[in-house]
Coordinates of N, CA and C in Angstrom, one line a residue:
M19 N 38.0 38.0 10.1 CA 37.2 36.9 8.9 C 36.0 36.1 9.2
N20 N 34.7 36.5 8.3 CA 34.0 35.5 8.8 C 33.9 34.2 8.4
L21 N 33.2 34.2 9.0 CA 32.7 32.7 7.8 C 31.5 32.4 7.6
Q22 N 31.2 32.3 6.2 CA 29.5 31.9 5.8 C 29.2 30.3 5.8
H23 N 29.1 30.0 6.7 CA 29.3 28.7 6.5 C 28.2 28.1 7.7
P24 N 27.1 28.2 7.8 CA 26.7 27.9 9.1 C 27.1 26.1 10.0
K25 N 26.8 25.7 9.0 CA 26.6 24.3 9.3 C 27.7 24.6 10.7
L26 N 29.0 25.1 9.6 CA 30.8 24.8 10.4 C 30.6 25.7 11.2
V27 N 30.0 26.9 11.1 CA 30.5 27.3 13.0 C 29.2 27.4 14.1
R28 N 28.4 26.0 13.4 CA 27.8 25.0 14.8 C 28.8 24.1 15.3
L29 N 28.9 23.6 13.9 CA 30.1 22.5 15.0 C 30.7 22.5 15.7
L30 N 31.2 24.3 15.1 CA 32.8 24.7 15.9 C 31.5 24.4 16.9
Q31 N 30.4 25.5 17.5 CA 29.5 25.3 19.0 C 30.1 24.9 19.5
L32 N 29.1 24.1 18.8 CA 29.1 22.6 19.4 C 29.9 21.5 20.3
A33 N 31.4 22.3 19.1 CA 32.1 20.9 19.7 C 33.6 21.6 21.2
Y34 N 32.7 23.3 21.0 CA 34.1 23.5 21.9 C 33.0 23.1 23.0
S35 N 31.5 23.9 23.3 CA 31.1 23.3 24.0 C 30.8 21.8 24.9
A36 N 30.3 20.8 23.9 CA 30.0 19.2 24.9 C 32.1 18.7 24.9
E37 N 32.7 19.6 24.4 CA 34.7 19.0 24.7 C 34.5 19.1 26.8
K38 N 33.6 20.1 27.1 CA 33.3 20.9 27.8 C 33.1 19.7 28.4
A39 N 31.9 18.6 28.4 CA 31.2 18.1 29.1 C 31.6 17.0 29.0
A40 N 33.0 16.3 28.1 CA 33.8 15.2 28.3 C 34.5 15.5 29.1
A41 N 35.1 16.5 29.1 CA 35.9 17.0 30.1 C 35.5 16.6 31.8
F42 N 34.0 17.2 32.2 CA 33.7 17.1 33.7 C 33.1 15.4 33.3
A43 N 32.6 15.0 33.0 CA 32.1 13.5 32.3 C 33.2 12.2 32.6
Y44 N 35.2 12.8 32.4 CA 36.1 12.4 32.2 C 36.3 12.7 34.3
I45 N 36.6 13.7 34.2 CA 36.9 14.1 36.0 C 35.9 12.3 36.9
G46 N 34.7 12.1 36.7 CA 33.6 11.0 37.4 C 33.6 10.3 37.3
H47 N 34.5 10.2 35.9 CA 35.2 8.5 35.7 C 36.0 8.0 36.0
A48 N 36.9 9.3 36.0 CA 38.6 8.9 37.0 C 38.1 8.7 38.9
G49 N 36.8 9.2 39.1 CA 37.7 9.1 40.5 C 36.7 8.4 40.7
S50 N 35.9 7.5 39.7 CA 34.8 6.3 41.0 C 35.3 5.2 40.2
V51 N 36.5 5.3 39.2 CA 37.3 3.3 38.4 C 39.2 3.4 40.2
R52 N 38.9 2.2 40.6 CA 39.1 1.4 41.6 C 41.1 1.3 41.2
N53 N 41.4 0.9 40.0 CA 42.5 0.4 39.1 C 43.6 2.1 38.8
P54 N 44.5 1.6 39.7 CA 45.3 2.8 39.2 C 45.8 3.1 37.8
E55 N 45.9 1.9 37.3 CA 46.0 3.0 35.7 C 45.4 3.7 35.3
E56 N 43.6 2.7 34.9 CA 42.5 3.1 34.7 C 42.6 4.4 34.8
K57 N 42.8 5.2 36.1 CA 42.3 6.4 36.9 C 43.8 7.5 35.9
T58 N 44.8 7.5 35.9 CA 45.3 7.5 35.0 C 45.6 8.1 34.0
A59 N 44.7 6.5 33.0 CA 44.5 7.1 30.8 C 43.2 7.9 31.5
I60 N 42.4 7.4 32.5 CA 41.0 8.9 32.3 C 41.6 10.0 32.5
R61 N 42.3 10.5 33.1 CA 42.6 11.0 33.0 C 43.3 11.4 32.5
Q62 N 44.3 11.2 31.5 CA 44.5 11.6 30.7 C 43.5 11.7 29.5
I63 N 43.3 11.1 29.0 CA 41.7 11.2 28.3 C 40.9 12.5 29.0
E64 N 40.6 13.0 29.9 CA 40.6 14.6 30.2 C 40.8 15.6 30.1
L65 N 43.0 15.6 30.1 CA 43.1 16.8 29.5 C 43.0 16.5 28.4
D66 N 42.9 16.2 27.9 CA 43.3 15.6 25.9 C 41.8 16.8 25.9
E67 N 40.5 16.0 26.4 CA 39.5 17.1 26.7 C 39.5 18.5 26.3
W68 N 40.5 18.6 26.7 CA 40.6 19.6 27.9 C 41.0 21.1 26.6
Q69 N 42.6 20.2 26.4 CA 43.3 20.9 25.1 C 42.6 21.0 23.9
H70 N 41.4 20.5 23.8 CA 40.1 20.2 22.5 C 39.9 21.7 21.8
R71 N 38.9 21.8 23.5 CA 38.8 23.1 24.1 C 39.5 24.0 23.4
E72 N 40.9 24.4 23.7 CA 41.1 24.9 23.6 C 41.5 25.4 22.4
T73 N 41.9 24.4 21.6 CA 42.1 24.7 20.5 C 41.2 25.0 19.6
V74 N 39.7 24.4 19.7 CA 38.9 24.7 18.4 C 38.7 26.5 19.7
L75 N 38.7 26.7 20.4 CA 38.6 28.0 20.8 C 39.2 28.9 19.6
S76 N 40.5 27.8 19.7 CA 41.3 29.0 18.8 C 41.7 29.5 17.7
I77 N 41.0 28.7 17.3 CA 39.8 28.3 15.4 C 38.7 29.5 15.6
M78 N 38.1 29.2 16.2 CA 36.9 30.1 16.7 C 37.0 31.5 16.5
Q79 N 38.1 31.9 17.4 CA 38.7 33.0 18.0 C 38.3 34.1 16.6
Q80 N 39.4 32.7 15.5 CA 39.9 33.4 14.0 C 39.3 33.8 13.1
Y81 N 38.3 33.2 13.4 CA 37.0 33.5 12.7 C 36.0 34.8 13.8
D82 N 35.8 35.7 14.5 CA 34.5 36.3 15.7 C 33.6 34.8 15.3
I83 N 33.3 34.1 15.8 CA 32.3 33.1 16.5 C 33.2 32.6 17.5
P84 N 30.9 33.1 18.2 CA 30.7 33.5 18.8 C 30.9 32.2 20.3
I85 N 31.4 32.3 21.3 CA 30.3 31.2 22.6 C 29.5 30.8 22.1
S86 N 28.8 29.6 21.6 CA 26.6 29.1 22.4 C 26.7 30.0 23.5
R87 N 26.2 30.4 24.5 CA 25.3 30.5 25.9 C 24.5 29.0 25.5
Y88 N 23.8 29.3 25.1 CA 22.7 28.0 25.1 C 23.9 26.8 25.4
F89 N 24.9 26.1 24.4 CA 25.0 25.1 24.6 C 26.2 24.8 26.1
E90 N 26.8 25.9 25.5 CA 27.6 26.4 27.2 C 26.6 25.5 28.8
I91 N 25.4 26.3 28.7 CA 24.5 24.7 29.9 C 24.9 24.0 29.2
K92 N 23.9 24.3 28.6 CA 23.6 22.3 28.3 C 24.7 21.5 28.2
Y93 N 25.4 21.7 27.8 CA 27.2 20.9 28.2 C 27.7 21.1 29.9
H94 N 27.3 22.3 30.4 CA 27.9 22.1 31.0 C 26.9 21.1 31.8
V95 N 25.4 21.3 32.6 CA 24.7 20.4 33.5 C 25.1 18.9 32.8
L96 N 25.1 18.7 31.7 CA 25.5 17.7 31.2 C 26.3 16.5 31.6
G97 N 27.7 17.6 31.1 CA 28.4 16.8 31.7 C 28.5 16.8 33.7
R98 N 28.6 17.9 34.1 CA 28.6 17.6 35.5 C 27.4 16.0 35.9
I99 N 26.0 16.5 35.1 CA 25.2 14.5 35.5 C 26.0 14.3 35.3
I100 N 26.6 13.4 34.0 CA 27.4 12.0 33.4 C 28.3 12.2 35.1
S101 N 29.3 12.8 34.9 CA 30.4 13.4 36.1 C 29.9 12.3 37.5
A102 N 28.6 12.8 38.7 CA 28.0 12.7 39.4 C 27.8 11.3 39.1
S103 N 27.0 11.2 38.4 CA 26.3 9.4 37.7 C 27.5 8.9 38.7
C104 N 28.9 8.6 37.1 CA 29.7 7.4 37.6 C 29.5 6.7 38.8
Y105 N 29.4 8.1 39.1 CA 29.3 7.2 41.3 C 28.8 6.4 41.5
L106 N 27.6 5.9 40.2 CA 26.5 5.6 41.0 C 25.9 4.6 40.4
I107 N 26.5 4.6 38.7 CA 26.7 3.0 37.9 C 27.3 2.1 38.1
G108 N 27.8 2.6 38.2 CA 28.4 1.6 38.6 C 30.3 1.8 37.7
W109 N 31.1 0.2 36.9 CA 32.3 0.2 36.1 C 31.8 0.2 34.6
F110 N 30.8 -0.1 34.3 CA 30.8 -1.0 32.5 C 29.9 0.4 31.9
M111 N 29.4 1.1 31.9 CA 28.1 1.8 31.9 C 29.4 3.0 31.0
P112 N 30.1 3.7 32.2 CA 30.6 4.9 32.2 C 32.0 4.5 30.8
Y113 N 32.4 3.1 31.1 CA 33.1 2.6 30.0 C 32.6 2.5 29.0
Y114 N 31.4 1.6 28.9 CA 30.5 1.9 27.3 C 30.0 2.7 27.3
F115 N 29.6 4.0 27.6 CA 29.0 5.1 26.7 C 30.0 6.4 26.3
A116 N 31.0 6.6 27.1 CA 32.1 7.3 26.9 C 32.6 7.1 25.6
G117 N 33.2 5.3 25.4 CA 34.0 4.8 24.3 C 32.4 4.9 23.0
R118 N 31.5 5.3 23.1 CA 30.6 5.1 21.8 C 30.3 6.4 21.9
L119 N 30.2 7.6 23.1 CA 30.1 9.5 22.4 C 31.5 9.0 22.0
E120 N 33.3 9.0 22.1 CA 34.1 8.8 21.5 C 34.0 8.8 19.8
S121 N 32.8 7.3 19.5 CA 33.1 6.8 19.1 C 33.0 8.4 17.7
G122 N 31.8 8.5 17.9 CA 30.6 9.6 17.2 C 31.6 11.1 17.0
N123 N 32.2 11.7 18.0 CA 33.3 12.4 18.3 C 34.5 12.5 17.0
V124 N 35.0 11.3 16.7 CA 36.3 10.6 15.9 C 35.7 11.5 15.0
C125 N 34.6 11.8 13.8 CA 34.4 12.3 12.8 C 33.8 14.3 13.1
E126 N 33.2 14.7 14.2 CA 33.5 15.9 14.5 C 34.8 17.0 13.9
Y127 N 35.7 16.5 13.8 CA 36.4 16.6 13.2 C 37.1 16.5 11.7
F128 N 36.6 15.7 10.8 CA 36.8 15.3 10.0 C 35.8 16.2 9.0
I129 N 34.5 16.3 9.8 CA 34.1 17.6 8.7 C 33.9 18.8 8.7
M130 N 34.5 19.0 10.1 CA 35.1 20.7 10.2 C 36.4 20.2 9.1
M131 N 36.9 20.0 9.0 CA 37.9 19.9 8.1 C 37.7 19.5 6.6
R132 N 36.8 18.8 6.1 CA 35.8 18.9 5.0 C 35.4 20.5 4.7
Y133 N 34.5 21.1 6.1 CA 33.7 22.5 6.1 C 34.9 23.3 4.6
F134 N 36.0 23.4 6.4 CA 37.1 24.5 6.0 C 37.2 24.3 4.8
N135 N 37.3 23.1 4.3 CA 37.9 22.7 2.8 C 37.2 23.5 1.6
E136 N 35.6 23.1 2.0 CA 34.8 23.6 1.0 C 34.8 24.9 0.9
L137 N 35.6 26.3 1.9 CA 35.7 27.8 1.5 C 36.5 27.9 1.4
G138 N 38.1 26.6 1.1 CA 38.7 27.0 0.6 C 40.2 27.3 1.5
I139 N 40.4 26.4 3.1 CA 41.0 27.0 3.4 C 41.1 25.8 3.9
T140 N 42.5 25.4 3.9 CA 43.2 24.5 4.3 C 44.2 24.1 5.9
R141 N 44.4 25.5 6.5 CA 45.6 25.3 7.5 C 44.8 24.9 8.8
H142 N 43.7 24.3 8.9 CA 43.5 24.0 10.5 C 43.6 22.4 10.3
D143 N 43.1 21.5 8.2 CA 43.7 20.6 9.1 C 45.0 19.6 9.5
D144 N 45.9 20.0 9.4 CA 46.4 19.2 10.5 C 46.4 18.8 12.0
V145 N 45.9 20.0 12.7 CA 45.7 20.0 13.9 C 44.0 18.7 14.3
L146 N 43.1 19.3 13.2 CA 41.8 18.6 13.1 C 42.0 17.2 13.0
Y147 N 42.9 17.2 12.1 CA 43.4 16.0 12.2 C 44.1 15.4 13.0
E148 N 44.2 15.4 13.9 CA 44.9 15.2 15.1 C 43.9 15.0 16.2
M149 N 43.3 15.8 16.6 CA 42.3 15.6 17.2 C 41.1 14.8 16.8
G150 N 40.8 14.1 15.2 CA 39.7 13.5 15.0 C 40.2 11.7 15.7
I151 N 42.4 11.9 15.5 CA 43.1 10.5 15.3 C 42.6 10.0 17.4
K152 N 42.6 11.2 17.9 CA 42.9 11.3 19.3 C 41.4 11.3 20.1
E153 N 40.5 11.4 19.0 CA 39.2 11.2 20.1 C 38.8 8.9 19.3
K154 N 39.5 8.7 18.4 CA 39.6 7.3 17.5 C 40.3 6.6 18.5
E155 N 41.6 7.2 19.2 CA 42.5 6.9 20.6 C 41.7 6.4 21.6
H156 N 41.2 7.4 22.3 CA 39.8 7.3 23.1 C 39.5 6.6 22.5
E157 N 38.3 6.2 21.4 CA 37.1 5.0 21.7 C 37.8 3.7 21.9
V158 N 38.8 3.0 20.8 CA 40.1 2.3 21.2 C 40.0 2.5 22.7
Y159 N 40.3 2.6 23.9 CA 40.9 2.5 24.9 C 40.0 2.0 25.1
F160 N 38.2 2.7 25.1 CA 36.9 2.3 26.3 C 36.9 1.0 25.2
Q161 N 36.9 0.6 24.0 CA 36.8 -0.6 23.8 C 37.3 -2.3 23.8
K162 N 38.4 -1.3 24.3 CA 39.5 -2.3 24.6 C 39.5 -3.6 25.9
G163 N 39.1 -1.4 26.5 CA 38.4 -1.5 28.2 C 36.7 -3.5 28.1
L164 N 36.6 -3.5 27.0 CA 35.1 -3.6 27.7 C 35.5 -5.0 26.4
Q165 N 35.7 -5.9 25.5 CA 36.2 -6.1 24.3 C 35.2 -7.4 25.7
N166 N 35.4 -8.3 26.4 CA 35.2 -9.6 26.1 C 33.8 -9.5 27.0
N167 N 33.7 -8.4 28.1 CA 32.2 -8.0 29.1 C 31.6 -8.6 28.3
R168 N 30.3 -9.0 29.5 CA 29.9 -10.2 29.4 C 28.2 -9.0 28.7
L169 N 28.5 -7.7 29.2 CA 27.1 -7.1 29.0 C 27.2 -6.7 27.7
L170 N 28.5 -7.0 27.0 CA 29.0 -5.4 25.5 C 27.7 -6.0 24.7
P171 N 27.1 -6.9 24.1 CA 27.1 -7.8 23.1 C 25.5 -6.8 23.1
L172 N 24.6 -7.2 24.3 CA 23.1 -6.1 24.5 C 23.3 -5.2 24.3
F173 N 24.3 -4.1 25.0 CA 24.8 -3.5 24.6 C 25.0 -3.0 23.3
E174 N 26.2 -3.4 22.5 CA 26.2 -3.3 21.2 C 25.2 -3.3 20.0
K175 N 23.8 -4.2 21.0 CA 23.2 -4.4 20.1 C 21.4 -3.6 19.9
I176 N 21.4 -2.6 21.0 CA 20.3 -1.7 21.5 C 20.7 0.0 21.6
F177 N 22.8 -0.3 21.6 CA 22.8 1.3 21.0 C 23.5 1.0 20.5
G178 N 24.0 0.2 19.5 CA 25.0 0.1 17.9 C 26.6 0.5 18.1
W179 N 27.2 0.3 19.3 CA 28.5 0.1 19.4 C 29.4 -1.2 20.1
G180 N 30.4 -1.4 19.7 CA 31.3 -2.9 20.7 C 32.4 -3.1 19.6
N181 N 32.4 -3.8 19.8 CA 33.2 -4.8 19.5 C 33.0 -4.3 17.3
K182 N 31.7 -5.3 17.1 CA 31.5 -4.6 15.4 C 31.0 -3.2 14.9
H183 N 31.3 -2.7 15.7 CA 30.4 -1.4 14.7 C 30.8 0.0 16.2
S184 N 31.2 1.0 14.8 CA 31.7 2.0 15.0 C 30.6 3.5 14.3
S185 N 31.0 4.5 14.7 CA 30.4 5.2 14.7 C 31.5 6.1 13.1
N186 N 32.6 5.9 13.2 CA 33.6 6.4 12.0 C 33.3 5.0 11.8
D187 N 34.9 6.0 10.4 CA 36.0 4.7 10.1 C 36.8 4.7 9.6
I188 N 37.6 5.1 10.5 CA 38.6 4.8 11.2 C 39.5 3.4 11.5
D189 N 40.6 3.6 10.7 CA 41.4 2.8 11.3 C 42.6 3.0 12.0
L190 N 42.8 2.9 13.2 CA 43.9 3.2 13.2 C 45.1 2.7 12.8
D191 N 45.2 1.1 12.9 CA 46.1 0.2 12.2 C 46.4 0.8 10.8
Q192 N 45.4 1.5 10.3 CA 46.0 1.8 8.7 C 45.1 2.7 8.3
K193 N 46.0 4.3 9.7 CA 44.9 6.0 9.5 C 45.7 6.1 7.5
A194 N 45.0 6.8 7.7 CA 45.2 7.4 6.2 C 46.6 8.7 6.4
S195 N 47.0 9.8 5.5 CA 47.7 10.6 5.7 C 46.0 11.9 5.3
V196 N 46.5 13.0 6.3 CA 45.5 14.4 6.3 C 45.5 14.1 5.4
E197 N 45.8 14.1 4.1 CA 45.5 14.6 2.5 C 44.2 13.2 2.5
G198 N 44.5 12.4 2.7 CA 44.0 11.3 2.3 C 43.2 10.6 3.4
S199 N 42.9 11.4 4.5 CA 41.5 11.7 5.7 C 40.1 12.4 5.2
K200 N 40.6 13.2 4.3 CA 39.4 13.7 3.9 C 38.7 13.0 3.2
N201 N 38.9 11.5 3.2 CA 38.1 10.6 3.0 C 36.6 10.3 4.4
Y202 N 37.9 10.1 5.1 CA 37.4 9.5 6.3 C 35.7 10.7 6.6
C203 N 35.0 9.3 7.1 CA 33.8 10.2 7.5 C 32.3 10.7 6.8
K204 N 32.2 10.1 5.3 CA 31.4 10.4 4.1 C 30.0 10.5 4.2
H205 N 30.4 9.3 5.4 CA 28.7 9.0 6.1 C 27.6 9.7 6.5
R206 N 28.6 10.5 7.2 CA 28.1 11.1 7.9 C 28.6 12.8 8.0
K207 N 27.6 13.9 7.6 CA 27.6 14.5 6.4 C 27.4 16.1 7.6

């Protein structure tokens, strides 16, 4: 079955490749931190990203969606550059930009769910919900690690993410059901 939804096809291809970039980045991030608990947590986030990539590929294969060679090359290189830079730029920036990136990634999965639902397809709702919530958990992990850092207010003002701003509208303390989550991320198309 081919999907007649170009935005959904592109978003799946993008998510598949971007998950590799994120996983590569977390390899460098985990390698650059000294605290053993932080290292373990970041390695788990890396594993989550690889799992998301496998899940997205499985969905793509059900609809004969090809992997984008362009996205694969672009995000492979980007992930490797970010991974290497973690050893050079100190502690704060990898945490900050990982949190900001995860904040935006949350909505990808809820938007995918909406796009599938526009086509009358609901069988992926549970797994897309789980991946979106997991991305939110990643965002919260990084945000909590930074919440008292003196640089956060400046970065939040410049880049629009931090203690007061997020790229999504999900509250883990009051998360909606799968059905209710279809109202998440309405601000993003």
